[in-house]
Coordinates of C-alpha atoms and ligand atoms in Angstrom, one line a residue:
X29 CA 15.5 20.8 7.6
X30 CA 15.4 20.2 11.3
X31 CA 15.0 22.5 14.2
X32 CA 18.8 23.0 14.7
X33 CA 19.2 23.9 11.1
X34 CA 16.2 26.3 11.3
X35 CA 17.8 28.0 14.3
X36 CA 21.1 28.4 12.5
X37 CA 19.8 29.4 9.1
X38 CA 16.9 31.7 10.0
X39 CA 18.1 33.1 13.3
X40 CA 21.8 32.7 13.3
X41 CA 22.0 31.2 16.8
X42 CA 23.9 28.0 17.5
X43 CA 22.2 26.7 20.6
X44 CA 18.7 26.7 22.1
X45 CA 18.0 28.5 25.3
X46 CA 16.6 26.5 28.3
X47 CA 13.1 25.3 27.6
X48 CA 13.0 26.2 23.9
X49 CA 13.6 22.7 22.6
X50 CA 10.9 21.0 24.7
X51 CA 8.3 23.5 23.6
X52 CA 9.3 23.2 19.9
X53 CA 9.3 19.4 20.1
X54 CA 5.9 19.4 21.8
X55 CA 4.3 21.5 19.1
X56 CA 6.0 19.5 16.3
X57 CA 4.6 16.3 17.9
X58 CA 1.1 17.8 17.8
X59 CA 0.8 18.5 21.5
X60 CA -0.4 21.6 23.3
X61 CA 2.3 23.5 25.2
X62 CA 2.5 26.1 28.0
X63 CA 5.7 28.1 28.0
X64 CA 6.5 30.4 30.9
X65 CA 9.7 32.2 30.5
X66 CA 10.9 35.6 31.5
X67 CA 10.8 38.6 29.2
X68 CA 13.6 38.2 26.7
X69 CA 13.8 34.5 27.3
X70 CA 13.0 33.7 23.7
X71 CA 9.4 32.6 23.6
X72 CA 8.7 33.7 20.0
X73 CA 11.1 31.2 18.5
X74 CA 9.2 28.4 20.2
X75 CA 6.2 28.7 18.0
X76 CA 8.0 30.2 15.0
X77 CA 10.3 27.3 14.4
X78 CA 7.5 24.7 14.4
X79 CA 5.7 27.0 12.0
X80 CA 8.7 27.1 9.7
X81 CA 9.2 23.4 9.8
X82 CA 5.7 22.1 9.5
X83 CA 3.7 22.0 6.2
X84 CA 0.8 24.0 7.5
X85 CA 1.1 27.7 8.6
X86 CA 0.7 29.0 12.1
X87 CA -1.7 31.5 13.5
X88 CA -0.4 33.7 16.3
X89 CA -2.8 35.6 18.5
X90 CA -1.1 38.7 19.9
X91 CA -2.6 41.6 21.9
X92 CA -1.0 44.6 20.4
X93 CA -0.5 46.0 16.9
X94 CA 2.9 47.2 17.7
X95 CA 4.0 43.8 18.9
X96 CA 2.8 42.2 15.7
X97 CA 4.4 44.7 13.5
X98 CA 7.7 44.2 15.2
X99 CA 7.6 40.4 15.0
X100 CA 6.6 40.4 11.4
X101 CA 9.3 42.9 10.5
X102 CA 11.9 40.7 12.3
X103 CA 10.7 37.5 10.6
X104 CA 10.7 39.0 7.2
X105 CA 14.2 40.3 7.7
X106 CA 15.2 36.7 8.5
X107 CA 13.6 35.4 5.3
X108 CA 10.4 34.0 6.8
X109 CA 7.1 34.7 5.0
X110 CA 5.0 36.4 7.7
X111 CA 2.1 38.9 7.9
X112 CA -0.3 40.4 10.3
X113 CA -4.0 41.1 10.3
X114 CA -5.3 43.9 12.4
X115 CA -7.1 47.2 12.4
X116 CA -4.0 49.1 11.1
X117 CA -4.7 47.6 7.7
X118 CA -7.5 49.0 5.5
X119 CA -10.2 46.6 4.2
X120 CA -8.5 46.0 0.9
X121 CA -5.2 45.1 2.6
X122 CA -7.1 42.8 5.0
X123 CA -8.7 40.9 2.1
X124 CA -5.4 40.6 0.4
X125 CA -3.8 39.1 3.5
X126 CA -6.6 36.5 3.8
X127 CA -6.4 35.7 0.1
X128 CA -2.7 35.1 0.4
X129 CA -3.2 32.9 3.4
X130 CA -5.5 30.8 1.4
X131 CA -3.0 30.5 -1.3
X132 CA -0.5 29.3 1.2
X133 CA 1.8 32.3 0.9
X134 CA 2.6 32.7 4.6
X135 CA 4.3 30.5 7.2
X136 CA 3.1 32.7 10.1
X137 CA 0.1 35.0 10.4
X138 CA -0.3 37.3 13.5
X139 CA -3.8 38.2 14.3
X140 CA -5.5 40.4 16.9
X141 CA -8.0 38.5 19.1
X142 CA -10.9 40.8 18.0
X143 CA -10.4 39.4 14.5
X144 CA -11.0 35.8 15.3
X145 CA -14.8 35.8 15.3
X146 CA -15.4 37.9 12.2
X147 CA -17.1 35.9 9.5
X148 CA -14.6 36.5 6.7
X149 CA -11.7 35.4 8.9
X150 CA -13.5 32.3 10.1
X151 CA -14.4 31.4 6.5
X152 CA -10.8 31.6 5.5
X153 CA -9.6 29.6 8.5
X154 CA -12.2 26.9 7.8
X155 CA -11.1 26.5 4.3
X156 CA -7.4 26.5 5.1
X157 CA -7.0 25.8 8.8
X158 CA -3.8 26.7 10.7
X159 CA -1.4 23.9 11.6
X160 CA -1.0 25.4 15.1
X161 CA -2.4 28.3 17.1
X162 CA 0.0 30.2 19.3
X163 CA -1.3 32.5 22.0
X164 CA 1.3 35.0 22.8
X165 CA 1.1 37.0 26.0
X166 CA -1.4 34.4 27.2
X167 CA -1.8 36.0 30.6
X168 CA -4.1 38.5 28.9
X169 CA -6.8 35.8 29.2
X170 CA -6.7 36.0 33.0
X171 CA -8.7 38.5 35.0
X172 CA -6.0 38.2 37.8
X173 CA -3.3 39.5 35.6
X174 CA -2.7 43.2 35.2
X175 CA -3.2 43.0 31.4
X176 CA -6.6 41.3 31.2
X177 CA -8.1 41.6 27.7
X178 CA -11.7 40.3 27.4
X179 CA -11.2 39.8 23.6
X180 CA -8.8 37.0 24.5
X181 CA -11.7 34.9 25.7
X182 CA -12.8 34.7 22.0
X183 CA -9.9 32.4 21.4
X184 CA -11.8 29.5 23.0
X185 CA -14.8 29.8 20.7
X186 CA -12.6 30.3 17.7
X187 CA -10.7 27.0 18.4
X188 CA -14.1 25.2 18.7
X189 CA -15.2 26.4 15.3
X190 CA -12.2 25.1 13.4
X191 CA -12.8 21.9 11.5
X192 CA -10.3 20.2 13.8
X193 CA -8.5 21.6 16.8
X194 CA -4.9 22.2 16.0
X195 CA -2.2 22.0 18.7
X196 CA -2.3 25.1 20.9
X197 CA 0.7 26.8 22.4
X198 CA 0.3 29.4 25.2
X199 CA 3.2 31.7 26.1
X200 CA 3.7 34.3 28.9
X201 CA 6.2 35.8 31.2
X202 CA 3.8 36.1 34.1
X203 CA 4.8 33.8 36.9
X204 CA 1.9 33.8 39.4
X205 CA 0.1 30.6 40.0
X206 CA -3.4 32.0 39.6
X207 CA -2.7 33.3 36.2
X208 CA -1.0 30.1 35.1
X209 CA -4.1 28.1 36.2
X210 CA -6.4 30.4 34.4
X211 CA -4.5 30.0 31.1
X212 CA -4.7 26.2 31.4
X213 CA -8.3 26.2 32.3
X214 CA -9.7 28.8 30.0
X215 CA -7.8 27.7 26.9
X216 CA -8.6 24.0 28.0
X217 CA -5.1 23.0 27.1
X218 CA -5.0 19.2 26.6
X219 CA -2.3 17.6 28.6
X220 CA 0.2 20.3 27.6
X221 CA 4.0 20.1 27.7
X222 CA 4.8 22.6 30.4
X223 CA 8.0 24.5 30.6
X224 CA 8.7 27.0 33.3
X225 CA 12.2 28.3 33.0
X226 CA 14.2 30.2 35.6
X227 CA 13.4 33.8 36.0
X228 CA 16.9 35.0 36.4
X229 CA 18.2 37.4 33.8
X230 CA 22.0 37.3 34.4
X231 CA 22.8 40.0 31.9
X232 CA 20.8 42.6 33.9
X233 CA 22.6 44.6 36.5
X234 CA 20.3 45.7 39.4
X235 CA 20.7 48.6 41.7
X236 CA 18.7 50.9 43.9
X237 CA 20.0 54.3 44.8
X238 CA 18.8 56.9 47.3
X239 CA 19.8 60.2 45.8
X240 CA 18.7 63.5 47.3
X241 CA 17.6 64.9 44.0
X242 CA 16.2 62.1 41.9
X243 CA 15.8 64.2 38.7
X244 CA 19.4 65.3 38.8
X245 CA 20.4 61.7 39.3
X246 CA 18.4 60.6 36.3
X247 CA 20.1 63.2 34.2
X248 CA 23.5 62.0 35.4
X249 CA 22.7 58.3 34.7
X250 CA 21.4 59.1 31.2
X251 CA 24.5 61.2 30.5
X252 CA 26.8 58.4 31.6
X253 CA 25.0 56.2 29.1
X254 CA 25.1 58.6 26.2
X255 CA 24.0 57.2 22.8
X256 CA 22.5 54.1 24.3
X257 CA 18.8 53.4 24.2
X258 CA 17.0 53.6 27.5
X259 CA 13.7 53.9 29.3
X260 CA 13.0 56.2 32.2
X261 CA 9.8 55.2 34.1
X262 CA 8.0 57.8 36.2
X263 CA 5.0 57.3 38.4
X264 CA 3.0 60.3 37.1
X265 CA 2.4 62.2 33.8
X266 CA 3.7 65.4 35.4
X267 CA 6.9 63.5 36.3
X268 CA 7.2 62.3 32.7
X269 CA 6.8 65.8 31.3
X270 CA 9.3 67.3 33.7
X271 CA 12.0 64.6 33.3
X272 CA 11.6 64.6 29.5
X273 CA 12.1 68.4 29.4
X274 CA 15.2 68.3 31.6
X275 CA 16.8 65.7 29.4
X276 CA 15.9 67.6 26.2
X277 CA 17.3 70.8 27.7
X278 CA 20.5 69.0 28.1
X279 CA 20.6 68.0 24.5
X280 CA 19.5 64.5 24.9
X281 CA 17.2 63.0 22.3
X282 CA 14.4 62.1 24.7
X283 CA 10.7 61.5 23.9
X284 CA 7.7 60.8 26.1
X285 CA 4.7 58.5 26.5
X286 CA 1.7 58.6 28.8
X287 CA -2.0 58.2 28.7
X288 CA -2.6 62.0 28.5
X289 CA -1.2 62.3 25.0
X290 CA -3.2 61.8 21.8
X291 CA -3.1 58.4 20.1
X292 CA -1.2 59.9 17.3
X293 CA 1.5 61.5 19.4
X294 CA 1.9 58.3 21.4
X295 CA 2.4 56.3 18.2
X296 CA 4.9 58.9 16.8
X297 CA 6.9 58.9 20.0
X298 CA 7.0 55.2 20.3
X299 CA 8.2 55.0 16.7
X300 CA 10.9 57.5 17.3
X301 CA 12.1 55.4 20.1
X302 CA 11.8 52.2 18.2
X303 CA 13.8 53.6 15.3
X304 CA 16.4 55.1 17.6
X305 CA 15.6 58.7 16.5
X306 CA 15.0 59.2 20.2
X307 CA 17.4 57.4 22.4
X308 CA 15.5 57.8 25.7
X309 CA 11.9 57.1 26.3
X310 CA 10.4 58.8 29.4
X311 CA 7.1 57.2 30.2
X312 CA 4.5 56.1 32.7
X313 CA 3.7 52.4 33.0
X314 CA 1.3 53.0 30.1
X315 CA 4.3 52.3 28.0
X316 CA 4.2 48.6 28.4
X317 CA 3.7 45.4 26.8
X318 CA 4.0 46.7 23.3
X319 CA 7.7 47.2 23.5
X320 CA 9.7 44.4 21.9
X321 CA 12.8 46.6 21.3
X322 CA 15.7 44.3 21.9
X323 CA 18.5 46.8 22.3
X324 CA 17.2 48.8 25.3
X325 CA 20.4 49.0 27.4
X326 CA 19.0 50.5 30.6
X327 CA 15.7 51.0 32.4
X328 CA 15.7 53.7 35.2
X329 CA 12.8 54.2 37.6
X330 CA 12.3 57.7 39.0
X331 CA 9.8 56.2 41.4
X332 CA 9.3 52.9 43.1
X333 CA 6.6 50.8 41.4
X334 CA 3.8 49.2 43.4
X335 CA 5.1 45.7 43.4
X336 CA 8.1 43.6 42.5
X337 CA 6.1 41.9 39.7
X338 CA 5.5 45.3 38.1
X339 CA 9.1 46.3 38.7
X340 CA 10.6 43.2 37.2
X341 CA 8.4 43.4 34.2
X342 CA 9.3 47.0 33.5
X343 CA 13.0 46.6 34.3
X344 CA 13.0 43.4 32.2
X345 CA 12.5 45.4 29.1
X346 CA 16.2 46.1 29.2
X347 CA 18.7 43.8 27.7
X348 CA 16.4 41.5 25.7
X349 CA 19.1 40.8 23.3
X350 CA 21.2 39.3 26.0
X351 CA 23.7 42.1 26.1
X352 CA 24.6 43.6 29.5
X353 CA 22.1 46.2 30.6
X354 CA 21.3 48.2 33.7
X355 CA 18.2 48.4 35.8
X356 CA 18.4 51.2 38.4
X357 CA 15.7 52.2 40.7
X358 CA 15.8 55.6 42.5
X359 CA 14.1 55.4 45.8
X360 CA 12.6 58.1 48.0
X361 CA 10.5 57.4 51.1
X362 CA 7.8 59.6 49.7
X363 CA 7.0 56.8 47.2
X364 CA 5.7 54.6 49.9
X365 CA 3.1 57.2 50.9
X366 CA 2.1 57.7 47.3
X367 CA 1.7 54.0 46.7
X368 CA -0.3 53.6 49.9
X369 CA -2.6 56.4 48.9
X370 CA -3.3 54.7 45.6
X371 CA -3.8 51.3 47.2
X372 CA -6.3 52.8 49.6
X373 CA -8.1 54.9 47.1
X374 CA -7.9 52.8 44.0
X375 CA -11.0 53.5 41.9
X376 CA -11.0 50.2 40.2
X377 CA -11.9 48.6 43.5
X378 CA -15.1 50.6 43.8
X379 CA -17.1 47.8 42.2
X380 CA -16.0 45.3 44.7
X381 CA -17.9 44.2 47.9
X382 CA -16.3 45.7 51.1
X383 CA -14.9 42.3 52.0
X384 CA -13.3 41.7 48.6
X385 CA -12.0 45.3 48.6
X386 CA -10.4 44.8 52.0
X387 CA -8.8 41.6 50.7
X388 CA -7.5 43.4 47.6
X389 CA -6.0 46.2 49.7
X390 CA -4.4 43.7 52.0
X391 CA -2.7 41.9 49.1
X392 CA -1.6 45.1 47.5
X393 CA 0.0 46.2 50.8
X394 CA 1.8 42.9 51.1
X395 CA 3.2 43.3 47.6
X396 CA 4.1 46.9 48.4
X397 CA 6.0 45.8 51.5
X398 CA 8.1 43.3 49.4
X399 CA 8.9 46.2 47.0
X400 CA 10.0 48.4 49.8
X401 CA 12.1 45.7 51.3
X402 CA 13.8 45.3 47.9
X403 CA 14.6 49.1 47.9
X404 CA 16.2 48.9 51.3
X405 CA 18.0 45.6 51.3
X406 CA 21.7 45.4 51.6
X407 CA 21.6 41.8 50.4
X408 CA 21.9 40.7 46.7
X409 CA 19.2 42.5 44.7
X410 CA 18.9 39.6 42.3
X411 CA 18.5 37.2 45.2
X412 CA 15.8 39.3 46.6
X413 CA 13.9 39.2 43.3
X414 CA 14.3 35.5 42.8
X415 CA 13.2 34.8 46.4
X416 CA 10.0 36.6 45.6
X417 CA 9.4 34.4 42.6
X418 CA 10.2 31.4 44.6
X419 CA 13.4 30.5 42.8
X420 CA 16.7 29.2 44.3
X421 CA 19.9 31.2 43.9
X422 CA 23.4 31.6 45.2
X423 CA 24.3 34.0 48.0
X424 CA 25.8 36.6 45.7
X425 CA 25.2 37.2 42.0
X426 CA 28.2 39.4 41.4
X427 CA 26.2 41.7 39.1
X428 CA 24.2 44.0 41.2
X429 CA 24.8 47.2 43.2
X430 CA 25.0 45.4 46.5
X431 CA 27.2 42.5 45.4
X432 CA 29.6 44.9 43.7
X433 CA 29.3 47.9 46.0
X434 CA 31.7 48.7 48.9
X435 CA 30.1 48.7 52.2
X436 CA 31.2 50.7 55.2
X437 CA 30.4 48.7 58.4
X438 CA 29.6 50.4 61.6
X439 CA 28.7 49.0 65.0
X440 CA 25.4 50.6 65.9
X441 CA 24.6 48.5 68.9
X442 CA 24.1 51.5 71.3
X443 CA 21.8 53.6 69.1
X444 CA 20.0 50.4 68.2
X445 CA 19.3 49.8 71.9
X446 CA 18.0 53.3 72.2
X447 CA 15.6 52.8 69.3
X448 CA 14.3 49.5 70.6
X449 CA 14.0 50.8 74.1
X450 CA 12.1 53.8 72.8
X451 CA 9.7 51.6 70.9
X452 CA 9.0 49.7 74.1
X453 CA 8.6 52.8 76.3
X454 CA 6.2 54.5 73.9
X455 CA 4.1 51.3 73.7
X456 CA 4.1 50.9 77.4
X457 CA 2.9 54.5 77.9
X458 CA 0.2 54.4 75.3
X459 CA -0.9 50.8 75.4
X460 CA -0.7 50.5 71.6
X461 CA 2.1 50.7 69.0
X462 CA 2.7 53.8 66.9
X463 CA 4.2 54.3 63.4
X464 CA 7.7 55.0 62.3
X465 CA 7.4 58.7 61.8
X466 CA 6.1 59.4 65.3
X467 CA 8.9 57.2 66.8
X468 CA 11.4 59.1 64.8
X469 CA 10.1 62.3 66.1
X470 CA 10.2 61.1 69.7
X471 CA 13.8 59.8 69.3
X472 CA 15.0 63.1 67.8
X473 CA 13.3 65.2 70.4
X474 CA 10.8 66.7 68.0
X475 CA 8.0 68.9 69.3
X476 CA 5.4 67.9 66.8
X477 CA 1.7 68.1 67.6
X478 CA 1.2 64.4 68.2
X479 CA 4.3 64.1 70.4
X480 CA 3.0 66.8 72.7
X481 CA -0.6 65.7 72.6
X482 CA 0.3 62.2 73.6
X483 CA 2.9 63.5 76.1
X484 CA 5.6 61.4 74.5
X485 CA 8.1 64.1 75.4
X486 CA 7.8 62.6 78.9
X487 CA 9.1 59.1 78.1
X488 CA 12.7 58.5 79.2
X489 CA 14.0 57.9 75.7
X490 CA 12.7 61.1 74.3
X491 CA 15.4 63.0 72.4
X492 CA 18.1 60.3 72.8
X493 CA 19.1 60.6 69.2
X494 CA 18.5 64.3 68.9
X495 CA 21.9 64.9 67.4
X496 CA 21.5 62.5 64.6
X497 CA 20.2 63.4 61.2
X498 CA 16.7 62.3 60.4
X499 CA 17.8 60.0 57.6
X500 CA 20.4 58.4 59.8
X501 CA 17.8 57.4 62.4
X502 CA 15.4 56.3 59.7
X503 CA 18.1 54.1 58.1
X504 CA 18.8 52.6 61.5
X505 CA 15.2 51.8 62.1
X506 CA 14.7 50.3 58.7
X507 CA 17.8 48.1 59.4
X508 CA 16.2 46.9 62.6
X509 CA 13.1 46.0 60.7
X510 CA 15.1 44.1 58.1
X511 CA 17.1 42.3 60.7
X512 CA 14.0 41.2 62.4
X513 CA 14.2 43.2 65.7
X514 CA 11.3 45.4 64.9
X515 CA 8.0 44.5 63.1
X516 CA 5.8 46.9 61.2
X517 CA 2.2 45.9 61.1
X518 CA 1.2 45.6 57.5
X519 CA -2.3 47.0 58.0
X520 CA -1.8 50.0 60.3
X521 CA 1.9 50.5 60.3
X522 CA 2.4 50.3 64.1
X523 CA 5.9 49.3 65.1
X524 CA 6.6 46.7 67.8
X525 CA 9.5 44.7 69.2
X526 CA 10.0 41.1 68.1
X527 CA 11.2 38.5 70.6
X528 CA 14.7 38.8 69.0
X529 CA 14.9 42.4 70.2
X530 CA 15.6 41.3 73.7
X531 CA 18.9 39.8 72.5
X532 CA 20.1 43.3 71.7
X533 CA 18.4 45.1 74.6
X534 CA 19.4 42.7 77.4
X535 CA 21.9 40.2 76.2
X536 CA 24.5 42.3 74.6
X537 CA 24.1 41.2 71.0
X538 CA 25.7 43.6 68.7
X539 CA 24.1 45.2 65.7
X540 CA 26.2 46.1 62.7
X541 CA 25.0 48.4 60.0
X542 CA 26.5 48.0 56.5
X543 CA 26.0 51.1 54.4
X544 CA 26.9 51.3 50.7
X545 CA 29.5 53.7 49.8
X546 CA 28.9 56.0 46.9
X547 CA 27.9 53.6 44.2
X548 CA 30.5 52.9 41.5
X549 CA 29.3 54.0 38.1
X550 CA 29.0 50.9 36.0
X551 CA 28.8 50.8 32.3
X552 CA 26.5 48.4 30.6
X553 CA 27.7 47.8 27.2
X554 CA 29.5 45.8 26.1
X555 CA 31.6 44.0 28.6
X556 CA 33.1 41.3 26.5
X557 CA 35.5 38.6 27.4
X558 CA 38.3 38.6 24.9
X559 CA 39.9 35.3 23.8
X560 CA 42.9 34.5 26.1
X561 CA 46.2 35.9 25.0
X562 CA 44.8 38.6 22.7
X563 CA 44.9 42.0 24.1
X564 CA 43.9 44.6 21.5
X565 CA 45.1 48.1 21.9
X566 CA 43.1 50.3 24.2
X567 CA 39.9 51.5 22.5
X568 CA 40.2 49.0 19.7
X569 CA 37.1 47.2 20.6
X570 CA 34.9 50.3 21.3
X571 CA 36.1 51.9 18.1
X572 CA 35.1 48.9 16.0
X573 CA 31.8 48.5 17.9
X574 CA 31.0 52.2 17.1
X575 CA 31.9 51.6 13.5
X576 CA 29.7 48.6 13.2
X577 CA 26.8 50.6 14.8
X578 CA 27.2 53.2 12.0
X579 CA 27.0 50.5 9.4
X580 CA 23.9 49.1 11.1
X581 CA 22.3 52.6 11.1
X582 CA 22.9 53.0 7.4
X583 CA 21.5 49.6 6.5
X584 CA 18.5 50.1 8.8
X585 CA 17.7 53.4 7.2
X586 CA 18.0 52.0 3.8
X587 CA 15.7 49.1 4.6
X588 CA 13.3 51.3 6.6
X589 CA 13.5 49.1 9.7
X590 CA 14.7 49.8 13.3
X591 CA 18.4 49.2 13.8
X592 CA 17.9 46.2 16.1
X593 CA 15.9 44.4 13.4
X594 CA 19.2 44.4 11.3
X595 CA 21.3 43.1 14.2
X596 CA 21.2 43.3 18.0
X597 CA 23.9 44.9 20.1
X598 CA 24.8 41.5 21.3
X599 CA 25.4 40.4 17.6
X600 CA 27.6 43.5 16.9
X601 CA 29.5 42.9 20.1
X602 CA 30.1 39.3 19.0
X603 CA 31.2 40.5 15.6
X604 CA 33.7 42.9 17.1
X605 CA 35.2 40.0 19.0
X606 CA 35.2 37.3 16.3
X607 CA 36.4 39.7 13.6
X608 CA 35.0 37.7 10.7
X609 CA 36.6 38.3 7.3
X610 CA 34.6 36.1 5.0
X611 CA 31.0 34.9 4.7
X612 CA 31.6 31.6 6.5
X613 CA 33.2 33.4 9.5
X614 CA 30.4 35.9 9.4
X615 CA 27.8 33.2 9.7
X616 CA 29.5 32.0 12.9
X617 CA 28.6 35.3 14.6
X618 CA 25.8 34.8 17.0
X619 CA 22.6 36.2 15.5
X620 CA 23.7 36.0 11.9
X621 CA 21.5 33.7 9.8
X622 CA 21.7 33.1 6.1
X623 CA 19.3 35.7 5.0
X624 CA 21.0 38.4 7.0
X625 CA 24.4 37.2 5.9
X626 CA 23.3 37.6 2.3
X627 CA 21.7 40.9 2.9
X628 CA 24.2 42.6 5.1
X629 CA 27.4 40.6 5.1
X630 CA 29.3 42.6 2.5
X631 CA 29.0 45.9 4.2
X632 CA 29.9 44.6 7.7
X633 CA 32.8 42.6 6.4
X634 CA 34.1 45.6 4.5
X635 CA 33.8 47.8 7.6
X636 CA 35.8 45.2 9.7
X637 CA 38.5 44.8 7.0
X638 CA 38.8 48.6 6.8
X639 CA 39.1 48.9 10.5
X640 CA 41.7 46.2 10.8
X641 CA 43.6 47.8 8.0
X642 CA 43.7 51.2 9.7
X643 CA 44.6 49.7 13.0
X644 CA 47.7 47.9 11.8
X645 CA 49.1 50.8 9.9
Ligands
LIG705 P1 10.2 36.9 24.8 O1 9.1 36.9 23.8 O2 10.3 35.6 25.5 O3 10.3 38.1 25.6 P2 11.8 37.0 22.4 O4 11.2 35.8 21.7 O5 11.4 38.3 21.9 O6 11.6 36.9 23.9 O7 13.4 36.9 22.3 C1 14.2 37.8 22.9 C2 15.6 37.9 22.3 O8 16.3 36.6 22.5 C3 15.5 38.1 20.8 O9 16.4 39.1 20.4 C4 16.0 36.7 20.2 O10 16.6 36.8 19.0 C5 16.9 36.2 21.3 N1 17.0 34.7 21.3 C6 15.9 33.9 21.3 N2 16.4 32.6 21.3 C7 17.7 32.6 21.3 C8 18.7 31.6 21.2 N3 18.5 30.3 21.2 N4 20.0 32.0 21.2 C9 20.3 33.4 21.1 N5 19.4 34.3 21.2 C10 18.1 34.0 21.2
LIG706 MG1 7.4 37.9 23.3

């Protein structure tokens, strides 16, 4: 068997994704590899296929019990002998796993890093060494990453203790240079094959909305996506509690997850979500790395995260199966203040020296600014994200709120001149720049304490925009920042003019503000392209898709696995388009391998034939 056959037979896919082949080839040739691919990019397969093809089994280090469980379940359902070893097993079960490993019963064993240095485990691994060691979520080894796990450092000693060092593969979705270098250095990867694939996730639709009532907006967005699996991230536990209750009160099967719950309840709720008993998970960012659920079809953010890295990681949990999915962030200016507060009062920084602390705060603010820019941009959202990760892209992606939205363009040159002039006057009067809010107050003729104390009601531009709504002026000021006419100091927030501002003030350059119209609701699943010339009756496709989902639920319940372990949404969508009527055609559906064709083929084929029969009558 070769890698192409393995891909087809065990996974049911007919082509490798970018980067996968190079990593597989590297490991098969006995080389170390470093694979950096976005979440959902398909990293697992890169060490699993070498494990399937080589004569010695693979050991996979993975940080979380839930991740291991999930992967092992998926492998078993594909017909690959796999197991895991962690604290969720009792001692007897642990012994049994080691015994079976020695007998050569597994192709792949997942193991928690804490396990590596225990005597029993080391003994077994010395007697029957792994043919390769894969380090999944390898960024956990770096102190610079947000998921540092000291136990990951044990991997190094473990490798040293093996009779011979096997090829080592490290895999992560974290893109930053510091983390990448840490992985290479700490694991001492030997001349590894490096693959860094693009970070774009074309199936994800990105949008930012600015609703007045964010909780009501969440409810609407969830209702529009009824029956689909989604995650709602909130900044605080209180937010989680409230949103979860609102959803439940509207009859939505929502559950919750945050650090304030007992371990047991967290586990139960995560399970309910995993097995689709709960369709919506409302959570803080504590609900994180352990989620490998591939059919999450939207991720909503009630609040703005603290950086684009964090946002992309959380939003990236949508659409892992490649099916269209929505990532929508609800923005409110209050989020910026909250985030600043946390940056300036972060407890974890207490141990640092004052200089280091100042540096951390400076970096955090820089990241926060990039996040805020994302929320306010009228350019392509995807482009904004890819810029941040240093990746090239086209001008418009055609699959984000800004690329698809309708903009109303207004000439705002005169109010823009008023704002710029006000910034200048205030600065001239005081001799130092002031922040957005105070300027806003001056422009709108406010009689706030600071306005009066600083006598800013005496500047000539005081109250020039008194008739405009606060939000309108705020939007205009943000626009002037984005267009590079105003600059906000990243440390103290003082606003000043840039050299470009004089173009507008004195040389008649016009300023045009493009504002998004009410966003079009956009459905995530499944926008399929039907073969040319075939136009099935309205509702045909959805009807069949629903029917296939029911079959999947039934089979999943029978097997005691989550629905997506049976087949992903993308596979069902492909099935509904290809309409297979025998085993061979069934195998041609993307995501159907031999094991699954044997196990589930009959029932899906029967459902499709039934449906076709009904439709033609
Ligand atoms: P990662 O670990 O990089 O986040 P996974 O390995 O969990 O991603 O894979 C994400 C999804 O992509 C899975 O549902 C997997 O079946 C699918 N996938 C992986 N490789 C391919 C491929 N070559 N063709 C189609 N789907 C794939
Ligand atoms: Mg993974």
